[in-house]
Coordinates of C-alpha atoms in Angstrom, one line a residue:
M19 CA -21.2 -48.6 42.4
E20 CA -21.4 -50.0 38.9
S21 CA -18.2 -51.1 37.2
R22 CA -17.0 -49.4 34.1
L23 CA -16.5 -51.9 31.3
K24 CA -13.5 -51.3 28.9
V25 CA -14.5 -51.1 25.5
T26 CA -12.0 -52.9 23.1
I27 CA -11.0 -52.8 19.6
K28 CA -13.1 -56.4 19.1
D29 CA -16.3 -54.0 20.4
V30 CA -15.5 -51.9 17.8
A31 CA -15.1 -54.2 14.9
R32 CA -18.1 -55.8 16.1
E33 CA -20.2 -52.7 16.2
A34 CA -18.7 -52.0 12.5
G35 CA -19.7 -55.3 11.0
C36 CA -16.1 -56.1 10.3
G37 CA -12.8 -58.0 11.1
I38 CA -10.9 -57.0 14.2
A39 CA -7.5 -56.7 11.8
T40 CA -9.6 -54.1 9.4
A41 CA -11.0 -52.0 12.6
S42 CA -7.0 -51.8 13.3
R43 CA -6.1 -50.8 9.9
V44 CA -8.4 -47.8 10.1
L45 CA -7.8 -46.9 13.5
N46 CA -4.1 -47.0 13.0
N47 CA -4.2 -45.6 9.6
S48 CA -1.6 -48.1 8.6
G49 CA -3.4 -49.8 5.6
P50 CA -6.0 -49.6 3.0
A51 CA -9.9 -49.4 3.2
S52 CA -12.7 -48.2 1.8
A53 CA -14.1 -45.1 2.4
E54 CA -17.5 -46.6 3.4
V55 CA -15.9 -49.1 5.7
R56 CA -13.6 -46.6 7.0
E57 CA -16.6 -44.6 8.0
R58 CA -18.3 -47.3 9.9
V59 CA -15.2 -48.2 11.9
E60 CA -14.6 -44.2 12.8
T61 CA -18.6 -43.9 13.9
A62 CA -18.3 -47.0 16.0
A63 CA -15.5 -46.1 17.7
R64 CA -16.6 -42.8 18.8
D65 CA -20.2 -43.7 19.7
L66 CA -18.4 -46.5 21.9
G67 CA -15.9 -43.8 23.1
F68 CA -13.1 -46.2 22.4
S69 CA -9.3 -45.0 22.2
F70 CA -6.1 -46.9 22.0
S71 CA -4.2 -47.5 24.7
A72 CA -1.2 -45.3 24.5
I73 CA 1.0 -47.6 26.3
G74 CA -0.3 -50.9 24.6
R75 CA 0.4 -48.7 21.2
A76 CA 3.8 -47.9 22.1
L77 CA 4.7 -51.3 23.1
Q78 CA 3.2 -52.7 20.1
G79 CA 5.2 -50.3 17.5
G80 CA 8.3 -50.1 20.0
R81 CA 8.1 -46.8 20.7
S82 CA 7.1 -44.3 23.4
M83 CA 5.2 -41.8 21.8
T84 CA 6.9 -39.2 23.6
I85 CA 9.1 -36.2 21.9
G86 CA 11.9 -34.4 23.7
C87 CA 11.7 -30.4 23.5
L88 CA 14.8 -28.7 24.9
V89 CA 15.0 -24.7 24.9
P90 CA 17.1 -22.4 27.0
S91 CA 14.5 -20.8 28.7
L92 CA 10.5 -20.7 29.1
A93 CA 10.8 -17.2 30.7
N94 CA 11.4 -15.9 27.4
P95 CA 8.0 -15.5 25.7
V96 CA 10.1 -16.6 22.1
F97 CA 10.8 -19.9 23.3
A98 CA 7.7 -20.5 25.0
E99 CA 5.6 -19.5 21.9
A100 CA 7.8 -21.8 19.9
V101 CA 7.0 -24.8 22.1
Q102 CA 3.3 -24.1 21.7
G103 CA 3.8 -24.4 17.8
V104 CA 5.7 -27.7 18.1
Q105 CA 2.5 -28.6 20.6
D106 CA 0.1 -27.7 17.6
A107 CA 1.6 -29.3 15.2
L108 CA 1.8 -32.6 17.7
S109 CA -1.9 -32.2 18.1
G110 CA -3.7 -35.2 16.7
S111 CA -0.6 -37.2 16.0
G112 CA -0.7 -39.2 19.5
Y113 CA 2.9 -38.1 20.6
Q114 CA 3.3 -36.2 24.1
L115 CA 5.8 -33.5 24.5
L116 CA 8.5 -33.8 27.5
I117 CA 9.8 -30.1 27.8
A118 CA 13.4 -29.4 29.2
S119 CA 15.1 -25.8 29.6
S120 CA 18.8 -25.4 30.3
N121 CA 19.0 -21.5 31.4
Y122 CA 21.7 -21.1 28.3
D123 CA 24.1 -23.8 29.7
G124 CA 25.8 -25.9 27.7
D125 CA 26.4 -28.5 30.2
A126 CA 22.7 -28.5 31.2
D127 CA 22.1 -28.9 27.6
N128 CA 23.9 -31.9 27.5
E129 CA 22.3 -33.3 30.6
A130 CA 18.7 -32.7 29.7
I131 CA 19.2 -34.4 26.2
A132 CA 20.9 -37.5 28.0
T133 CA 18.1 -37.3 30.2
L134 CA 15.2 -37.3 27.6
A135 CA 17.2 -39.9 25.4
A136 CA 17.0 -42.4 28.3
K137 CA 13.4 -41.9 28.6
E138 CA 13.4 -43.4 25.1
V139 CA 11.6 -40.4 23.2
D140 CA 11.1 -41.1 19.9
G141 CA 12.6 -37.8 18.4
L142 CA 14.0 -34.5 19.8
I143 CA 13.2 -30.9 19.2
V144 CA 16.1 -28.9 20.2
T145 CA 17.3 -25.1 20.6
M146 CA 20.8 -25.1 22.4
V147 CA 24.2 -23.2 23.1
A148 CA 25.8 -25.3 20.5
P149 CA 24.3 -28.1 18.6
E150 CA 27.5 -28.5 16.3
R151 CA 29.9 -29.2 19.2
S152 CA 27.5 -31.0 21.3
A153 CA 28.9 -34.6 22.0
T154 CA 25.7 -35.7 23.4
L155 CA 23.7 -34.5 20.5
K156 CA 25.4 -36.6 18.1
Q157 CA 25.5 -39.7 20.3
A158 CA 21.8 -39.3 20.3
R159 CA 21.9 -39.0 16.4
R160 CA 24.0 -42.1 15.9
R161 CA 21.6 -44.1 17.9
G162 CA 19.1 -43.4 15.6
L163 CA 17.0 -40.8 17.3
P164 CA 15.9 -38.2 15.0
V165 CA 16.7 -34.3 15.8
S166 CA 15.2 -31.1 14.5
L167 CA 16.4 -27.8 15.5
M168 CA 14.6 -24.2 16.1
F169 CA 16.0 -21.0 15.7
H170 CA 19.5 -22.2 14.8
D171 CA 21.1 -21.3 11.4
P172 CA 21.5 -24.3 9.1
I173 CA 24.4 -26.6 10.3
D174 CA 25.8 -29.2 8.7
G175 CA 24.0 -32.7 9.4
F176 CA 20.9 -31.2 10.8
L177 CA 17.9 -29.5 9.8
T178 CA 16.5 -26.6 11.6
A179 CA 13.4 -24.0 11.4
H180 CA 14.8 -20.5 11.8
V181 CA 14.7 -17.2 10.1
D182 CA 17.8 -15.8 8.3
N183 CA 19.4 -13.9 10.7
F184 CA 22.2 -12.6 8.8
Q185 CA 19.9 -11.1 6.2
A186 CA 17.3 -9.7 8.9
A187 CA 20.3 -7.7 10.3
R188 CA 21.3 -6.5 7.1
E189 CA 18.0 -4.9 7.4
V190 CA 18.5 -3.5 10.6
A191 CA 21.8 -1.8 9.2
R192 CA 19.8 -0.5 6.5
R193 CA 17.4 1.2 8.6
F194 CA 20.0 2.8 10.9
A195 CA 22.0 4.1 7.5
D196 CA 19.0 5.3 5.4
L197 CA 18.6 7.8 8.5
G198 CA 21.9 8.7 8.7
H199 CA 23.6 7.0 11.9
R200 CA 27.1 6.2 11.1
H201 CA 28.3 5.2 14.6
T202 CA 26.4 2.3 15.9
A203 CA 26.8 -0.8 18.0
F204 CA 25.9 -4.4 18.3
L205 CA 24.7 -5.6 21.5
S206 CA 24.8 -9.3 23.0
L207 CA 24.6 -11.1 26.1
R208 CA 25.9 -14.7 25.0
F209 CA 27.7 -13.5 21.8
S210 CA 30.1 -16.3 22.0
S211 CA 27.9 -19.0 22.7
S212 CA 25.0 -18.2 20.5
D213 CA 25.4 -18.8 16.6
R214 CA 22.3 -16.4 16.2
S215 CA 23.7 -13.6 18.1
R216 CA 27.1 -14.1 16.2
N217 CA 25.0 -14.2 12.4
R218 CA 23.5 -11.1 13.6
Y219 CA 26.4 -9.2 14.2
A220 CA 27.8 -10.8 11.1
G221 CA 24.6 -9.5 8.7
F222 CA 25.2 -6.0 10.2
H223 CA 28.6 -5.6 9.8
A224 CA 28.6 -6.4 6.5
E225 CA 26.0 -4.1 5.6
C226 CA 28.0 -1.3 7.6
R227 CA 30.9 -2.7 5.7
A228 CA 28.8 -2.3 2.3
R229 CA 27.6 1.3 2.8
D230 CA 31.2 2.5 3.5
L231 CA 30.2 3.2 7.7
P232 CA 32.7 2.4 10.6
D233 CA 32.2 -0.8 11.7
P234 CA 30.1 -1.4 14.5
A235 CA 31.1 -1.8 18.0
L236 CA 30.6 -5.3 19.5
I237 CA 29.5 -5.1 23.1
E238 CA 29.0 -8.5 25.0
L239 CA 27.5 -8.2 28.3
G240 CA 27.5 -10.3 31.4
E241 CA 24.3 -11.2 33.2
A242 CA 25.0 -8.4 35.6
E243 CA 25.3 -5.4 33.5
A244 CA 22.4 -6.8 31.3
N245 CA 20.0 -6.8 34.3
T246 CA 21.7 -3.7 36.2
P247 CA 20.5 -0.6 34.2
E248 CA 23.2 1.7 35.9
L249 CA 26.1 -0.8 34.8
L250 CA 24.6 -0.9 31.2
A251 CA 24.4 2.9 31.3
E252 CA 28.1 3.5 32.3
I253 CA 29.2 1.3 29.3
L254 CA 27.0 3.0 26.7
A255 CA 28.4 6.5 28.1
S256 CA 31.7 4.8 27.2
L257 CA 31.2 4.6 23.7
G258 CA 31.2 8.6 23.0
E259 CA 29.4 9.3 19.7
L260 CA 27.4 6.3 19.7
T261 CA 23.6 6.8 18.0
A262 CA 22.5 3.9 17.3
I263 CA 21.9 0.3 19.0
F264 CA 20.9 -2.7 17.2
A265 CA 20.3 -5.4 20.3
S266 CA 20.4 -9.0 19.8
N267 CA 16.8 -9.5 21.4
D268 CA 13.9 -7.2 22.5
F269 CA 14.8 -8.0 26.0
L270 CA 18.1 -6.1 25.6
A271 CA 16.9 -3.6 23.4
I272 CA 14.1 -2.4 26.2
A273 CA 17.3 -2.5 29.0
V274 CA 19.3 0.1 26.6
Q275 CA 15.8 2.2 26.7
K276 CA 16.1 2.1 30.4
A277 CA 19.9 2.9 30.3
A278 CA 19.4 5.8 28.2
R279 CA 16.9 7.5 30.6
L280 CA 19.8 7.2 33.3
M281 CA 22.1 8.5 30.7
G282 CA 19.8 11.6 30.4
K283 CA 19.6 10.4 26.7
S284 CA 16.2 10.6 25.0
V285 CA 15.4 7.5 22.7
P286 CA 15.3 7.7 19.8
H287 CA 16.6 11.9 19.2
D288 CA 20.0 11.0 21.1
L289 CA 19.8 7.1 20.7
S290 CA 18.1 5.3 18.2
V291 CA 17.2 1.4 19.2
I292 CA 16.6 -1.6 17.6
G293 CA 15.8 -5.4 18.9
F294 CA 15.1 -8.9 17.8
D295 CA 12.3 -11.2 17.6
G296 CA 8.9 -8.7 18.1
I297 CA 7.8 -9.9 21.5
E298 CA 4.5 -8.5 22.0
I299 CA 5.6 -6.7 25.2
G300 CA 7.6 -4.3 23.0
R301 CA 4.5 -2.9 21.6
L302 CA 2.9 -2.0 24.9
L303 CA 5.8 0.2 25.8
D304 CA 5.6 4.1 26.1
A305 CA 7.7 4.1 22.8
P306 CA 7.2 0.9 20.8
L307 CA 10.3 -1.0 20.4
A308 CA 11.4 -1.1 16.5
T309 CA 12.6 -4.4 16.2
I310 CA 12.6 -7.4 13.7
E311 CA 9.7 -9.5 13.8
T312 CA 9.7 -13.1 13.8
A313 CA 7.0 -15.9 14.1
P314 CA 8.4 -18.0 16.9
N315 CA 4.9 -20.2 16.7
A316 CA 5.9 -21.0 12.9
I317 CA 9.4 -21.9 14.1
G318 CA 7.9 -24.4 16.2
R319 CA 5.4 -25.9 14.0
Q320 CA 8.0 -26.5 11.4
A321 CA 10.2 -28.1 13.5
A322 CA 7.7 -30.7 14.8
Q323 CA 6.7 -31.0 11.1
T324 CA 10.0 -31.9 9.8
L325 CA 10.2 -34.2 13.1
L326 CA 7.3 -36.0 12.2
E327 CA 8.3 -36.3 8.5
M328 CA 11.7 -37.9 9.8
M329 CA 10.1 -40.4 12.0
Q330 CA 7.8 -41.7 9.2
G331 CA 10.9 -42.4 7.4
K332 CA 10.4 -39.7 4.8
A333 CA 13.0 -37.9 2.9
C334 CA 13.7 -34.8 4.4
M335 CA 15.3 -31.6 3.1
Q336 CA 16.7 -28.1 4.9
R337 CA 13.6 -25.6 4.2
P338 CA 14.1 -22.1 3.7
P339 CA 14.1 -19.7 6.2
L340 CA 10.9 -18.5 7.3
P341 CA 10.3 -14.8 6.8
F342 CA 10.8 -11.8 9.2
D343 CA 9.4 -8.3 9.1
F344 CA 10.5 -5.0 10.3
R345 CA 8.2 -3.1 13.0
A346 CA 9.2 0.6 12.9
G347 CA 7.9 1.2 16.5
A348 CA 8.8 4.7 17.7
T349 CA 12.6 3.8 19.0
L350 CA 14.5 5.0 15.6
A351 CA 14.9 8.2 14.4
R352 CA 17.4 10.5 12.8
P353 CA 20.4 11.3 14.9
R354 CA 20.2 14.6 16.4
T355 CA 23.6 15.6 14.9
E356 CA 24.4 14.0 11.4
S357 CA 28.1 15.8 11.3
C358 CA 30.3 13.0 11.7
D359 CA 33.1 13.8 10.0
D360 CA 35.7 12.5 12.8
D361 CA 36.0 9.1 11.6
Q362 CA 39.6 9.4 11.2
G363 CA 39.9 8.9 15.0
A364 CA 41.6 5.8 16.1
T365 CA 39.2 5.3 19.0
W366 CA 36.1 4.2 17.4
P367 CA 35.0 1.5 17.1
P368 CA 36.1 -1.2 19.7
S369 CA 36.3 -4.5 18.1
V370 CA 34.9 -6.2 21.4
H371 CA 33.6 -4.1 24.3
S372 CA 33.3 -5.7 27.3
L373 CA 33.7 -4.2 30.9
K374 CA 33.0 -7.1 33.2
T375 CA 35.8 -7.5 34.9
D376 CA 36.6 -3.9 35.6
L377 CA 32.9 -3.0 36.6
K378 CA 33.7 -5.9 39.3
Q379 CA 36.7 -5.0 40.4
G380 CA 35.7 -1.3 40.7

């Protein structure tokens, strides 16, 4: 069998009728060249099937040409879409993506960052439990590793691609209030370890206060309650006059609908539900989910673009939050009974409602 000859940059330069240094500048986009020379070099490279060795380019420039990307989960379509956005933004840049997930575990976050840094990645794109408290992430930055965050609200010392969770949650409260809901709750799976959830509750709470409504109940679930409709139904039943729930993500909002059916309640006539993220499956339900719709792909693209600029030595500033929309769906309606004159009762709302221990013992 005839052996295949390797095409070198010397061959490209000869074909283009220029020097090797000129061909290298054009193909590396690392220096000036006339439009006519650039076209000759690019045509010669394309005709000869020339491509730079990624290993050689990395060794020459002291770079690995890889970027580490850490997300909590790839099973959640929100993060999967964001990773796709990162990949789209890196297309044509020469960088390859190394992906890690932590299952929402802070220790796993730190281990993943340490592993990616040990692989000499040129930068990090990160969504994690608590970047502001991660010693491993701060150590990587001290070593000069550029870091771009996704989904996190702005944190001192880090640039992030995000939506304004606080303002988005205020919009949810406005939707509930305009329909006459007074007894509301915020449902979260990882409230204590998620800055996104905490900021969503803060915005929801602030708008309820601004409208002289009772403070929303804060319901922090464990994994068992979130994944077991019977347990979730028991928690919701204990809240009495609750007529509306804001779930911190769409998966929880879908779980609430199942739990409501087990309670014999109708969504939205007995219980209105709004989620957050706008995942596509929410549109496909018998009662399409009302939710705050974000653009995870755009978040990933922006995070990657910011990182590329940082790695190029450009001065980067925090960009404004990306837009969100409210998707009306079919899980939001006026409460069946709007007479809520018993707000003087001292039992509403619980400031934090968690039945994890009671349920496990019972």
